[in-house]
PDB file of C-alpha atoms in Angstrom:
ATOM      1  CA  MET E   1      11.950   2.252  -0.556  1.00 42.00           C
ATOM      2  CA  PRO E   2       9.985   2.561  -3.792  1.00 40.00           C
ATOM      3  CA  THR E   3       7.011   4.868  -3.946  1.00 38.00           C
ATOM      4  CA  ARG E   4       3.685   3.401  -2.906  1.00 40.00           C
ATOM      5  CA  ARG E   5       2.238   5.338  -5.850  1.00 39.00           C
ATOM      6  CA  SER E   6       3.645   2.766  -8.292  1.00 43.00           C
ATOM      7  CA  PHE E   7       0.268   1.031  -8.541  1.00 36.00           C
ATOM      8  CA  LEU E   8      -1.072   4.127 -10.284  1.00 38.00           C
ATOM      9  CA  LEU E   9       1.298   3.774 -13.186  1.00 33.00           C
ATOM     10  CA  GLY E  10      -0.349   0.740 -14.768  1.00 34.00           C
ATOM     11  CA  GLY E  11      -3.489   0.408 -16.819  1.00 33.00           C
ATOM     12  CA  LEU E  12      -5.996   0.244 -14.001  1.00 34.00           C
ATOM     13  CA  ALA E  13      -8.879   1.554 -16.044  1.00 33.00           C
ATOM     14  CA  ALA E  14      -8.589  -1.410 -18.396  1.00 32.00           C
ATOM     15  CA  ALA E  15      -8.264  -3.782 -15.466  1.00 35.00           C
ATOM     16  CA  ALA E  16     -11.472  -2.445 -13.957  1.00 34.00           C
ATOM     17  CA  MET E  17     -13.422  -3.852 -16.888  1.00 31.00           C
ATOM     18  CA  GLN E  18     -12.244  -7.351 -15.957  1.00 34.00           C
ATOM     19  CA  PHE E  19     -12.716  -7.085 -12.172  1.00 33.00           C
ATOM     20  CA  ALA E  20     -15.118  -9.978 -11.570  1.00 31.00           C
ATOM     21  CA  PRO E  21     -15.618 -11.767  -8.222  1.00 32.00           C
ATOM     22  CA  ARG E  22     -13.643 -14.954  -7.711  1.00 32.00           C
ATOM     23  CA  ARG E  23     -13.962 -17.474  -4.897  1.00 31.00           C
ATOM     24  CA  GLY E  24     -11.810 -20.293  -3.624  1.00 32.00           C
ATOM     25  CA  HIS E  25      -9.460 -21.396  -0.854  1.00 36.00           C
ATOM     26  CA  ALA E  26      -6.288 -19.754   0.436  1.00 44.00           C
ATOM     27  CA  ARG E  27      -3.799 -21.727  -1.609  1.00 43.00           C
ATOM     28  CA  GLU E  28      -1.218 -20.653  -4.125  1.00 44.00           C
ATOM     29  CA  GLY E  29      -2.857 -19.579  -7.361  1.00 40.00           C
ATOM     30  CA  ALA E  30      -6.339 -19.409  -5.819  1.00 39.00           C
ATOM     31  CA  ALA E  31      -8.537 -16.395  -5.144  1.00 37.00           C
ATOM     32  CA  PRO E  32      -9.676 -16.823  -1.527  1.00 41.00           C
ATOM     33  CA  GLU E  33     -12.908 -15.468  -0.132  1.00 46.00           C
ATOM     34  CA  ALA E  34     -11.977 -12.761   2.406  1.00 55.00           C
ATOM     35  CA  GLY E  35      -8.579 -14.453   2.726  1.00 70.00           C
ATOM     36  CA  PHE E  36      -5.124 -14.377   1.237  1.00 88.00           C
ATOM     37  CA  VAL E  37      -2.610 -16.624  -0.460  1.00 95.00           C
ATOM     38  CA  ASP E  38       0.194 -17.301   2.012  1.00 97.00           C
ATOM     39  CA  LEU E  39       3.428 -18.205   0.259  1.00 98.00           C
ATOM     40  CA  MET E  40       5.567 -17.937   3.377  1.00 98.00           C
ATOM     41  CA  PRO E  41       5.285 -21.595   4.507  1.00 98.00           C
ATOM     42  CA  GLU E  42       6.661 -22.712   1.123  1.00 98.00           C
ATOM     43  CA  PHE E  43       9.365 -20.066   1.386  1.00 98.00           C
ATOM     44  CA  TRP E  44      10.473 -21.187   4.857  1.00 98.00           C
ATOM     45  CA  ARG E  45      10.794 -24.773   3.662  1.00 98.00           C
ATOM     46  CA  ALA E  46      12.967 -23.654   0.745  1.00 98.00           C
ATOM     47  CA  TYR E  47      14.975 -21.344   3.031  1.00 98.00           C
ATOM     48  CA  ALA E  48      15.707 -24.244   5.386  1.00 98.00           C
ATOM     49  CA  SER E  49      16.571 -26.663   2.604  1.00 98.00           C
ATOM     50  CA  ALA E  50      19.069 -24.193   1.124  1.00 98.00           C
ATOM     51  CA  GLU E  51      21.015 -24.050   4.392  1.00 96.00           C
ATOM     52  CA  GLY E  52      24.473 -25.529   3.876  1.00 94.00           C
ATOM     53  CA  ALA E  53      24.271 -25.515   0.080  1.00 97.00           C
ATOM     54  CA  ALA E  54      27.478 -24.644  -1.747  1.00 97.00           C
ATOM     55  CA  ASP E  55      25.640 -21.808  -3.505  1.00 98.00           C
ATOM     56  CA  ARG E  56      22.889 -20.942  -1.056  1.00 98.00           C
ATOM     57  CA  ALA E  57      21.385 -18.084  -3.069  1.00 98.00           C
ATOM     58  CA  ARG E  58      21.112 -20.284  -6.165  1.00 98.00           C
ATOM     59  CA  ALA E  59      19.570 -23.109  -4.151  1.00 98.00           C
ATOM     60  CA  LEU E  60      16.955 -20.793  -2.669  1.00 98.00           C
ATOM     61  CA  HIS E  61      16.289 -19.196  -6.037  1.00 98.00           C
ATOM     62  CA  ASP E  62      15.829 -22.558  -7.743  1.00 98.00           C
ATOM     63  CA  ALA E  63      13.635 -23.982  -4.976  1.00 98.00           C
ATOM     64  CA  PHE E  64      11.319 -21.040  -4.373  1.00 98.00           C
ATOM     65  CA  PHE E  65      11.670 -18.006  -6.638  1.00 98.00           C
ATOM     66  CA  ALA E  66      12.189 -19.632 -10.053  1.00 98.00           C
ATOM     67  CA  PRO E  67       9.050 -21.818  -9.866  1.00 98.00           C
ATOM     68  CA  ARG E  68       7.039 -18.674  -9.067  1.00 98.00           C
ATOM     69  CA  ALA E  69       8.619 -16.433 -11.685  1.00 97.00           C
ATOM     70  CA  SER E  70       5.281 -15.698 -13.363  1.00 96.00           C
ATOM     71  CA  LEU E  71       3.676 -14.677 -10.076  1.00 95.00           C
ATOM     72  CA  TYR E  72       6.581 -12.367  -9.288  1.00 97.00           C
ATOM     73  CA  ALA E  73       6.390 -10.952 -12.804  1.00 95.00           C
ATOM     74  CA  SER E  74       2.741 -10.088 -12.132  1.00 92.00           C
ATOM     75  CA  ALA E  75       4.007  -8.091  -9.129  1.00 94.00           C
ATOM     76  CA  GLY E  76       6.516  -6.287 -11.327  1.00 93.00           C
ATOM     77  CA  LEU E  77       9.527  -8.232 -10.010  1.00 96.00           C
ATOM     78  CA  LYS E  78      12.187 -10.393 -11.608  1.00 96.00           C
ATOM     79  CA  PRO E  79      13.848 -12.360  -8.778  1.00 97.00           C
ATOM     80  CA  GLY E  80      17.083 -13.426 -10.456  1.00 97.00           C
ATOM     81  CA  ILE E  81      19.904 -15.258  -8.676  1.00 98.00           C
ATOM     82  CA  GLU E  82      22.066 -12.138  -8.320  1.00 98.00           C
ATOM     83  CA  ARG E  83      19.211 -10.217  -6.741  1.00 98.00           C
ATOM     84  CA  VAL E  84      18.525 -13.055  -4.307  1.00 98.00           C
ATOM     85  CA  ALA E  85      22.248 -13.165  -3.433  1.00 98.00           C
ATOM     86  CA  ARG E  86      22.315  -9.430  -2.631  1.00 98.00           C
ATOM     87  CA  TRP E  87      19.156  -9.699  -0.545  1.00 98.00           C
ATOM     88  CA  LEU E  88      19.925 -12.839   1.413  1.00 98.00           C
ATOM     89  CA  PRO E  89      22.533 -11.595   3.962  1.00 98.00           C
ATOM     90  CA  GLU E  90      20.336  -8.708   5.074  1.00 98.00           C
ATOM     91  CA  PHE E  91      17.293 -10.952   5.158  1.00 98.00           C
ATOM     92  CA  ASP E  92      19.148 -13.490   7.335  1.00 98.00           C
ATOM     93  CA  ALA E  93      19.622 -10.800   9.990  1.00 98.00           C
ATOM     94  CA  MET E  94      15.866 -10.176  10.209  1.00 98.00           C
ATOM     95  CA  ALA E  95      14.564 -13.666   9.440  1.00 98.00           C
ATOM     96  CA  ASP E  96      13.301 -14.264  12.984  1.00 98.00           C
ATOM     97  CA  ASP E  97      11.293 -11.020  12.918  1.00 98.00           C
ATOM     98  CA  VAL E  98       9.844 -11.871   9.499  1.00 98.00           C
ATOM     99  CA  ARG E  99       8.953 -15.348  10.721  1.00 98.00           C
ATOM    100  CA  ARG E 100       7.061 -13.897  13.705  1.00 98.00           C
ATOM    101  CA  LEU E 101       5.231 -11.422  11.485  1.00 98.00           C
ATOM    102  CA  ALA E 102       4.223 -14.091   8.973  1.00 98.00           C
ATOM    103  CA  ALA E 103       3.053 -16.450  11.722  1.00 97.00           C
ATOM    104  CA  GLY E 104       0.807 -13.780  13.220  1.00 97.00           C
ATOM    105  CA  PHE E 105      -0.481 -12.435   9.929  1.00 97.00           C
ATOM    106  CA  PRO E 106      -3.537 -14.716   9.525  1.00 95.00           C
ATOM    107  CA  ALA E 107      -5.070 -13.601  12.832  1.00 95.00           C
ATOM    108  CA  VAL E 108      -4.383  -9.927  12.131  1.00 95.00           C
ATOM    109  CA  HIS E 109      -5.823 -10.247   8.638  1.00 95.00           C
ATOM    110  CA  ALA E 110      -8.975 -11.963   9.911  1.00 94.00           C
ATOM    111  CA  ALA E 111      -9.527  -9.160  12.435  1.00 94.00           C
ATOM    112  CA  HIS E 112      -8.920  -6.610   9.700  1.00 95.00           C
ATOM    113  CA  VAL E 113     -11.531  -8.217   7.438  1.00 94.00           C
ATOM    114  CA  ARG E 114     -14.150  -8.062  10.208  1.00 94.00           C
ATOM    115  CA  ARG E 115     -13.319  -4.456  11.123  1.00 94.00           C
ATOM    116  CA  PHE E 116     -13.263  -3.277   7.523  1.00 96.00           C
ATOM    117  CA  ALA E 117     -16.564  -5.012   6.775  1.00 96.00           C
ATOM    118  CA  ARG E 118     -18.254  -3.226   9.662  1.00 96.00           C
ATOM    119  CA  ALA E 119     -16.991   0.159   8.440  1.00 97.00           C
ATOM    120  CA  LEU E 120     -17.535  -0.434   4.709  1.00 97.00           C
ATOM    121  CA  PRO E 121     -20.020  -3.287   4.259  1.00 96.00           C
ATOM    122  CA  ASP E 122     -20.202  -2.821   0.482  1.00 96.00           C
ATOM    123  CA  PHE E 123     -16.533  -3.754   0.067  1.00 95.00           C
ATOM    124  CA  ASP E 124     -16.106  -7.250  -1.354  1.00 91.00           C
ATOM    125  CA  HIS E 125     -12.870  -8.854  -0.142  1.00 86.00           C
ATOM    126  CA  ALA E 126     -13.473 -11.793  -2.466  1.00 84.00           C
ATOM    127  CA  ARG E 127     -12.933  -9.535  -5.474  1.00 84.00           C
ATOM    128  CA  THR E 128      -9.222  -9.249  -4.939  1.00 84.00           C
ATOM    129  CA  ARG E 129      -6.261 -11.561  -4.547  1.00 87.00           C
ATOM    130  CA  ILE E 130      -3.891 -10.897  -1.659  1.00 93.00           C
ATOM    131  CA  TYR E 131      -0.476 -12.557  -1.609  1.00 96.00           C
ATOM    132  CA  LEU E 132       1.912 -12.694   1.361  1.00 98.00           C
ATOM    133  CA  LEU E 133       5.419 -13.393   0.083  1.00 98.00           C
ATOM    134  CA  PRO E 134       9.057 -12.256   0.318  1.00 98.00           C
ATOM    135  CA  SER E 135       9.436  -9.189  -1.906  1.00 98.00           C
ATOM    136  CA  LEU E 136      13.261  -9.002  -1.905  1.00 98.00           C
ATOM    137  CA  PHE E 137      12.748  -5.629  -0.184  1.00 98.00           C
ATOM    138  CA  ALA E 138      11.038  -4.273  -3.305  1.00 96.00           C
ATOM    139  CA  PHE E 139       7.921  -3.217  -1.367  1.00 96.00           C
ATOM    140  CA  ASP E 140       5.900  -3.512   1.802  1.00 96.00           C
ATOM    141  CA  GLY E 141       2.583  -3.437  -0.065  1.00 95.00           C
ATOM    142  CA  HIS E 142       2.182  -3.212  -3.824  1.00 94.00           C
ATOM    143  CA  LEU E 143      -0.948  -2.999  -5.942  1.00 89.00           C
ATOM    144  CA  GLU E 144      -0.488  -4.208  -9.491  1.00 79.00           C
ATOM    145  CA  PRO E 145      -3.172  -4.256 -12.200  1.00 69.00           C
ATOM    146  CA  GLY E 146      -3.801  -7.652 -13.707  1.00 63.00           C
ATOM    147  CA  GLY E 147      -6.192  -9.511 -15.965  1.00 57.00           C
ATOM    148  CA  GLU E 148      -8.439 -10.423 -13.038  1.00 55.00           C
ATOM    149  CA  GLY E 149      -8.418  -7.077 -11.247  1.00 69.00           C
ATOM    150  CA  LEU E 150      -6.096  -5.400  -8.793  1.00 81.00           C
ATOM    151  CA  PRO E 151      -4.132  -7.918  -6.706  1.00 89.00           C
ATOM    152  CA  LEU E 152      -2.369  -6.791  -3.548  1.00 94.00           C
ATOM    153  CA  PHE E 153       1.135  -8.148  -2.957  1.00 96.00           C
ATOM    154  CA  ILE E 154       2.409  -7.888   0.618  1.00 98.00           C
ATOM    155  CA  GLY E 155       6.144  -8.251   1.214  1.00 98.00           C
ATOM    156  CA  ALA E 156       6.701  -9.790   4.642  1.00 98.00           C
ATOM    157  CA  ASP E 157      10.388  -8.835   4.477  1.00 98.00           C
ATOM    158  CA  GLY E 158       9.558  -5.348   3.219  1.00 98.00           C
ATOM    159  CA  LEU E 159       7.222  -4.755   6.156  1.00 98.00           C
ATOM    160  CA  VAL E 160      10.015  -5.486   8.615  1.00 98.00           C
ATOM    161  CA  ARG E 161      12.653  -3.559   6.722  1.00 97.00           C
ATOM    162  CA  TYR E 162      10.597  -0.410   6.219  1.00 94.00           C
ATOM    163  CA  HIS E 163       8.433  -0.465   9.355  1.00 95.00           C
ATOM    164  CA  GLY E 164      10.547  -2.193  11.987  1.00 94.00           C
ATOM    165  CA  SER E 165      10.345  -5.519  13.765  1.00 94.00           C
ATOM    166  CA  SER E 166       6.785  -4.922  15.018  1.00 91.00           C
ATOM    167  CA  PRO E 167       4.895  -3.033  12.299  1.00 94.00           C
ATOM    168  CA  ASP E 168       1.288  -2.007  12.866  1.00 95.00           C
ATOM    169  CA  LEU E 169      -0.316  -4.433  10.448  1.00 96.00           C
ATOM    170  CA  SER E 170      -3.827  -3.213  11.212  1.00 96.00           C
ATOM    171  CA  VAL E 171      -2.983   0.287   9.977  1.00 97.00           C
ATOM    172  CA  PHE E 172      -1.144  -1.100   6.971  1.00 97.00           C
ATOM    173  CA  LEU E 173      -3.969  -3.425   5.920  1.00 97.00           C
ATOM    174  CA  ASP E 174      -6.643  -0.763   6.325  1.00 97.00           C
ATOM    175  CA  HIS E 175      -4.628   1.648   4.163  1.00 97.00           C
ATOM    176  CA  GLU E 176      -4.130  -0.891   1.390  1.00 96.00           C
ATOM    177  CA  SER E 177      -7.697  -2.214   1.544  1.00 96.00           C
ATOM    178  CA  PHE E 178      -9.038   1.309   1.235  1.00 97.00           C
ATOM    179  CA  HIS E 179      -7.182   1.561  -2.071  1.00 95.00           C
ATOM    180  CA  LEU E 180      -8.944  -1.632  -3.130  1.00 94.00           C
ATOM    181  CA  TYR E 181     -12.231  -0.113  -1.993  1.00 96.00           C
ATOM    182  CA  GLN E 182     -11.510   3.010  -4.051  1.00 95.00           C
ATOM    183  CA  PHE E 183     -10.998   0.805  -7.064  1.00 91.00           C
ATOM    184  CA  GLN E 184     -14.252  -1.061  -6.490  1.00 92.00           C
ATOM    185  CA  VAL E 185     -16.553   1.912  -5.945  1.00 94.00           C
ATOM    186  CA  ALA E 186     -14.961   4.699  -8.015  1.00 91.00           C
ATOM    187  CA  PRO E 187     -12.312   3.383 -10.414  1.00 87.00           C
ATOM    188  CA  GLY E 188     -12.176   6.546 -12.505  1.00 84.00           C
ATOM    189  CA  LEU E 189      -9.591   8.482 -10.500  1.00 87.00           C
ATOM    190  CA  ILE E 190      -7.511   5.598  -9.221  1.00 81.00           C
ATOM    191  CA  GLY E 191      -7.693   4.159 -12.733  1.00 75.00           C
ATOM    192  CA  ASP E 192      -5.939   7.185 -14.199  1.00 82.00           C
ATOM    193  CA  PRO E 193      -2.360   6.127 -15.065  1.00 81.00           C
ATOM    194  CA  ALA E 194      -1.125   9.695 -14.515  1.00 90.00           C
ATOM    195  CA  PRO E 195      -3.498  11.447 -12.118  1.00 93.00           C
ATOM    196  CA  PRO E 196      -3.094  15.141 -11.394  1.00 96.00           C
ATOM    197  CA  VAL E 197      -1.519  16.096  -8.093  1.00 97.00           C
ATOM    198  CA  TYR E 198      -4.893  16.798  -6.513  1.00 97.00           C
ATOM    199  CA  GLY E 199      -6.071  13.307  -7.506  1.00 97.00           C
ATOM    200  CA  ALA E 200      -3.007  11.545  -6.107  1.00 96.00           C
ATOM    201  CA  LEU E 201      -3.363  13.597  -2.932  1.00 97.00           C
ATOM    202  CA  TRP E 202      -6.961  12.416  -2.611  1.00 97.00           C
ATOM    203  CA  ILE E 203      -6.135   8.772  -3.311  1.00 96.00           C
ATOM    204  CA  GLU E 204      -3.365   8.624  -0.727  1.00 96.00           C
ATOM    205  CA  GLY E 205      -4.862  11.100   1.719  1.00 98.00           C
ATOM    206  CA  THR E 206      -8.142   9.242   2.055  1.00 98.00           C
ATOM    207  CA  ALA E 207      -6.394   5.868   2.456  1.00 98.00           C
ATOM    208  CA  THR E 208      -4.215   7.350   5.194  1.00 98.00           C
ATOM    209  CA  TYR E 209      -7.258   8.915   6.827  1.00 98.00           C
ATOM    210  CA  ALA E 210      -9.181   5.636   6.662  1.00 98.00           C
ATOM    211  CA  SER E 211      -6.344   3.818   8.430  1.00 97.00           C
ATOM    212  CA  GLU E 212      -6.421   6.497  11.136  1.00 98.00           C
ATOM    213  CA  ARG E 213     -10.195   6.374  11.535  1.00 97.00           C
ATOM    214  CA  LEU E 214     -10.295   2.587  11.740  1.00 97.00           C
ATOM    215  CA  ASN E 215      -7.397   2.468  14.225  1.00 96.00           C
ATOM    216  CA  PRO E 216      -8.116   5.274  16.696  1.00 95.00           C
ATOM    217  CA  ASP E 217      -5.439   4.047  19.105  1.00 95.00           C
ATOM    218  CA  ALA E 218      -2.684   4.095  16.466  1.00 96.00           C
ATOM    219  CA  GLY E 219      -0.048   6.791  16.692  1.00 95.00           C
ATOM    220  CA  LEU E 220       0.495   9.317  13.933  1.00 96.00           C
ATOM    221  CA  LEU E 221       3.891   7.752  13.213  1.00 96.00           C
ATOM    222  CA  HIS E 222       2.286   4.461  12.163  1.00 94.00           C
ATOM    223  CA  VAL E 223      -0.488   6.191  10.234  1.00 97.00           C
ATOM    224  CA  LEU E 224       2.150   8.108   8.268  1.00 96.00           C
ATOM    225  CA  LEU E 225       4.033   5.019   7.070  1.00 90.00           C
ATOM    226  CA  ASP E 226       6.390   4.997  10.091  1.00 93.00           C
ATOM    227  CA  ASP E 227       8.053   8.094   8.673  1.00 92.00           C
ATOM    228  CA  ALA E 228       9.437  10.109  11.592  1.00 93.00           C
ATOM    229  CA  ALA E 229      10.086  13.194   9.455  1.00 92.00           C
ATOM    230  CA  LEU E 230       6.459  13.310   8.340  1.00 94.00           C
ATOM    231  CA  ALA E 231       5.034  12.622  11.786  1.00 95.00           C
ATOM    232  CA  GLY E 232       7.246  15.314  13.315  1.00 95.00           C
ATOM    233  CA  ALA E 233       6.626  18.007  10.684  1.00 95.00           C
ATOM    234  CA  ASP E 234       5.824  21.354  12.229  1.00 95.00           C
ATOM    235  CA  ALA E 235       3.067  23.776  11.216  1.00 95.00           C
ATOM    236  CA  GLY E 236       5.390  25.745   8.957  1.00 95.00           C
ATOM    237  CA  THR E 237       6.378  22.623   7.052  1.00 95.00           C
ATOM    238  CA  ARG E 238       2.745  21.640   6.595  1.00 96.00           C
ATOM    239  CA  ARG E 239       1.940  25.100   5.246  1.00 96.00           C
ATOM    240  CA  ALA E 240       4.885  24.922   2.832  1.00 96.00           C
ATOM    241  CA  VAL E 241       3.849  21.515   1.472  1.00 97.00           C
ATOM    242  CA  ALA E 242       0.228  22.628   1.092  1.00 97.00           C
ATOM    243  CA  SER E 243       1.309  25.765  -0.763  1.00 97.00           C
ATOM    244  CA  ALA E 244       3.581  23.816  -3.116  1.00 97.00           C
ATOM    245  CA  MET E 245       0.830  21.300  -3.845  1.00 98.00           C
ATOM    246  CA  LEU E 246      -1.641  24.093  -4.507  1.00 97.00           C
ATOM    247  CA  ASP E 247       0.754  25.548  -7.075  1.00 97.00           C
ATOM    248  CA  ALA E 248       1.064  22.139  -8.781  1.00 97.00           C
ATOM    249  CA  LEU E 249      -2.601  21.179  -8.368  1.00 97.00           C
ATOM    250  CA  ASP E 250      -3.264  20.061 -11.946  1.00 97.00           C
ATOM    251  CA  SER E 251       0.209  18.796 -12.790  1.00 97.00           C
ATOM    252  CA  THR E 252       0.475  15.283 -14.176  1.00 96.00           C
ATOM    253  CA  ASP E 253       4.276  15.487 -14.384  1.00 95.00           C
ATOM    254  CA  GLU E 254       5.934  12.450 -12.842  1.00 94.00           C
ATOM    255  CA  ALA E 255       8.522  14.755 -11.261  1.00 93.00           C
ATOM    256  CA  ASP E 256       5.767  16.438  -9.267  1.00 94.00           C
ATOM    257  CA  ALA E 257       4.277  13.079  -8.316  1.00 94.00           C
ATOM    258  CA  ALA E 258       7.695  11.989  -7.041  1.00 93.00           C
ATOM    259  CA  ARG E 259       8.233  15.292  -5.232  1.00 94.00           C
ATOM    260  CA  PHE E 260       5.113  14.802  -3.126  1.00 96.00           C
ATOM    261  CA  PHE E 261       4.634  11.037  -2.912  1.00 95.00           C
ATOM    262  CA  SER E 262       7.968   9.219  -3.352  1.00 91.00           C
ATOM    263  CA  ALA E 263      10.367   8.164  -0.615  1.00 85.00           C
ATOM    264  CA  GLY E 264      13.947   9.311  -0.919  1.00 78.00           C
ATOM    265  CA  GLU E 265      13.148  12.657  -2.501  1.00 81.00           C
ATOM    266  CA  SER E 266      15.245  15.581  -1.291  1.00 80.00           C
ATOM    267  CA  GLY E 267      14.016  19.144  -1.123  1.00 80.00           C
ATOM    268  CA  PRO E 268      12.788  21.888   1.174  1.00 86.00           C
ATOM    269  CA  PHE E 269      10.227  19.626   2.887  1.00 87.00           C
ATOM    270  CA  PRO E 270      10.075  15.954   3.867  1.00 90.00           C
ATOM    271  CA  ALA E 271       9.708  13.282   1.201  1.00 92.00           C
ATOM    272  CA  ARG E 272       6.140  12.025   0.772  1.00 94.00           C
ATOM    273  CA  GLY E 273       4.739  15.270   2.114  1.00 96.00           C
ATOM    274  CA  GLY E 274       1.639  14.578   0.038  1.00 97.00           C
ATOM    275  CA  TYR E 275       0.640  11.869   2.490  1.00 97.00           C
ATOM    276  CA  LEU E 276       0.791  14.308   5.392  1.00 97.00           C
ATOM    277  CA  VAL E 277      -1.138  17.073   3.658  1.00 98.00           C
ATOM    278  CA  GLY E 278      -3.488  14.553   2.072  1.00 98.00           C
ATOM    279  CA  LEU E 279      -4.337  13.290   5.547  1.00 98.00           C
ATOM    280  CA  GLU E 280      -5.088  16.839   6.690  1.00 97.00           C
ATOM    281  CA  VAL E 281      -7.305  17.479   3.670  1.00 98.00           C
ATOM    282  CA  ALA E 282      -9.148  14.194   4.152  1.00 98.00           C
ATOM    283  CA  ARG E 283      -9.668  14.941   7.845  1.00 98.00           C
ATOM    284  CA  ARG E 284     -11.305  18.254   6.990  1.00 97.00           C
ATOM    285  CA  ILE E 285     -13.561  16.849   4.297  1.00 98.00           C
ATOM    286  CA  GLY E 286     -14.227  13.798   6.453  1.00 97.00           C
ATOM    287  CA  ARG E 287     -16.052  16.010   8.934  1.00 97.00           C
ATOM    288  CA  GLU E 288     -18.868  16.169   6.417  1.00 97.00           C
ATOM    289  CA  LEU E 289     -18.550  12.909   4.473  1.00 97.00           C
ATOM    290  CA  SER E 290     -18.458   9.297   5.651  1.00 97.00           C
ATOM    291  CA  LEU E 291     -15.624   6.934   4.756  1.00 97.00           C
ATOM    292  CA  ALA E 292     -17.844   5.362   2.095  1.00 98.00           C
ATOM    293  CA  GLU E 293     -18.579   8.761   0.537  1.00 98.00           C
ATOM    294  CA  LEU E 294     -14.988   9.987   0.364  1.00 98.00           C
ATOM    295  CA  PRO E 295     -13.780   7.980  -2.673  1.00 96.00           C
ATOM    296  CA  ARG E 296     -16.997   8.778  -4.494  1.00 96.00           C
ATOM    297  CA  LEU E 297     -16.112  12.482  -4.467  1.00 97.00           C
ATOM    298  CA  GLN E 298     -14.632  12.871  -7.962  1.00 94.00           C
ATOM    299  CA  GLY E 299     -14.167  15.267 -10.870  1.00 94.00           C
ATOM    300  CA  PRO E 300     -14.548  19.063 -10.689  1.00 96.00           C
ATOM    301  CA  ALA E 301     -16.240  18.896  -7.284  1.00 97.00           C
ATOM    302  CA  LEU E 302     -13.243  17.079  -5.869  1.00 97.00           C
ATOM    303  CA  ARG E 303     -10.744  19.460  -7.416  1.00 97.00           C
ATOM    304  CA  GLU E 304     -12.606  22.480  -6.085  1.00 98.00           C
ATOM    305  CA  ARG E 305     -12.815  21.052  -2.582  1.00 97.00           C
ATOM    306  CA  VAL E 306      -9.171  19.968  -2.463  1.00 98.00           C
ATOM    307  CA  ALA E 307      -8.048  23.381  -3.740  1.00 98.00           C
ATOM    308  CA  ARG E 308     -10.102  25.109  -1.070  1.00 97.00           C
ATOM    309  CA  GLU E 309      -8.684  22.997   1.739  1.00 98.00           C
ATOM    310  CA  LEU E 310      -5.111  23.332   0.467  1.00 98.00           C
ATOM    311  CA  ALA E 311      -5.499  27.101   0.378  1.00 97.00           C
ATOM    312  CA  ALA E 312      -6.746  27.050   3.958  1.00 97.00           C
ATOM    313  CA  LEU E 313      -3.861  24.860   5.068  1.00 97.00           C
ATOM    314  CA  ALA E 314      -1.318  26.994   3.210  1.00 96.00           C
ATOM    315  CA  THR E 315      -2.436  30.089   5.089  1.00 95.00           C
ATOM    316  CA  GLY E 316      -2.777  28.369   8.441  1.00 90.00           C
ATOM    317  CA  GLN E 317      -6.579  28.592   8.660  1.00 85.00           C
ATOM    318  CA  ALA E 318      -8.242  26.268  11.155  1.00 73.00           C
TER     319      ALA E 318
END
C-alpha cells in the first residue's frame, strides 16, 4: 500500500492560494456542499456491461476509466488497459464487499459531516471536493493538490483491500477530514512539500488523534490504519521509535519520511511507526489543547513541544 504521506509531496502551498469555496450538487465534476461526488454507480453500470465481453478489461477501461482519464490524472493515476487487466481478477473476488461499502457510504458520510461540524464548526466541507471511485488499489484515501484546492479521492476498492470487508469508515473519514481542516486553518506546515520529521509526525499524529477522539468506541487497531503490528507494539518498541524520531527530528530526507510513515518499510520497528508515536505525542499535547488548537500549533513552539514529548516517550516517562 502506498504511503498516506504522498499528499505532502505536491505543491500544497501554491494550492492554498487558490482554495476558494465552491458549491453545487453531488454529481461528477461538481463541488458539492458538504457532500461528495459518487462515481461508483457509473462504475457498476460499466462493470456489468463489460461482463461477457471478449476483452473484458478493455471494455471496462473504455466504458469507465478512459472517459475519466483527466480526473484520474488529477489523483495521480493513469488507469491504462494493462493496469485494469491486472486489477480486475482480484477486484472480482471482493466486488460484493465493495458494492456494500459504496451503497452504505452516503449515510456514513452524512453522519461524519454532522459529527465533524459539531467538533470543529469552523471547518467548511464545501471548500473541498470528495470523490468516491475505484482506485485500482492505488490508495484508500489520497489527498492531491489541485487548481481549486485539495481534493480528497477515496478508493472504495482500496478501503476493502487495505482495511478488510467492513472498514471503520467513521474513523477513516475523520482522519482524512482532519487533514483537510489542517489545510484550511494552518496551511503552512501541511503545505511544505518536504516537511521535517517533527512536522510530518504532527500532521499524521494529530489526524490519528482526531479520529480517536471523535470515535471513542473505536478500537486502537482501526485508529492505527488497521495495522496489527502498530496496534500491538509493546512499550519497548514505542520507546525505540520515539528515540529514532528524536534523532531525526529536523530531517527532511525522504528516506527518513519513508522509514517512519510508509507502509512496507522493513527495519527494527514496525512500518509507519510515526503514526503510533505521533498519536502518543498528540494525546499528550491534547490534554492541554483542543482539537481546533492542535493544527494551529506551528513553528519553533511546535518543534520544541514535539521534541520534549518524544524525549519523554523515549525514556518511558508518563
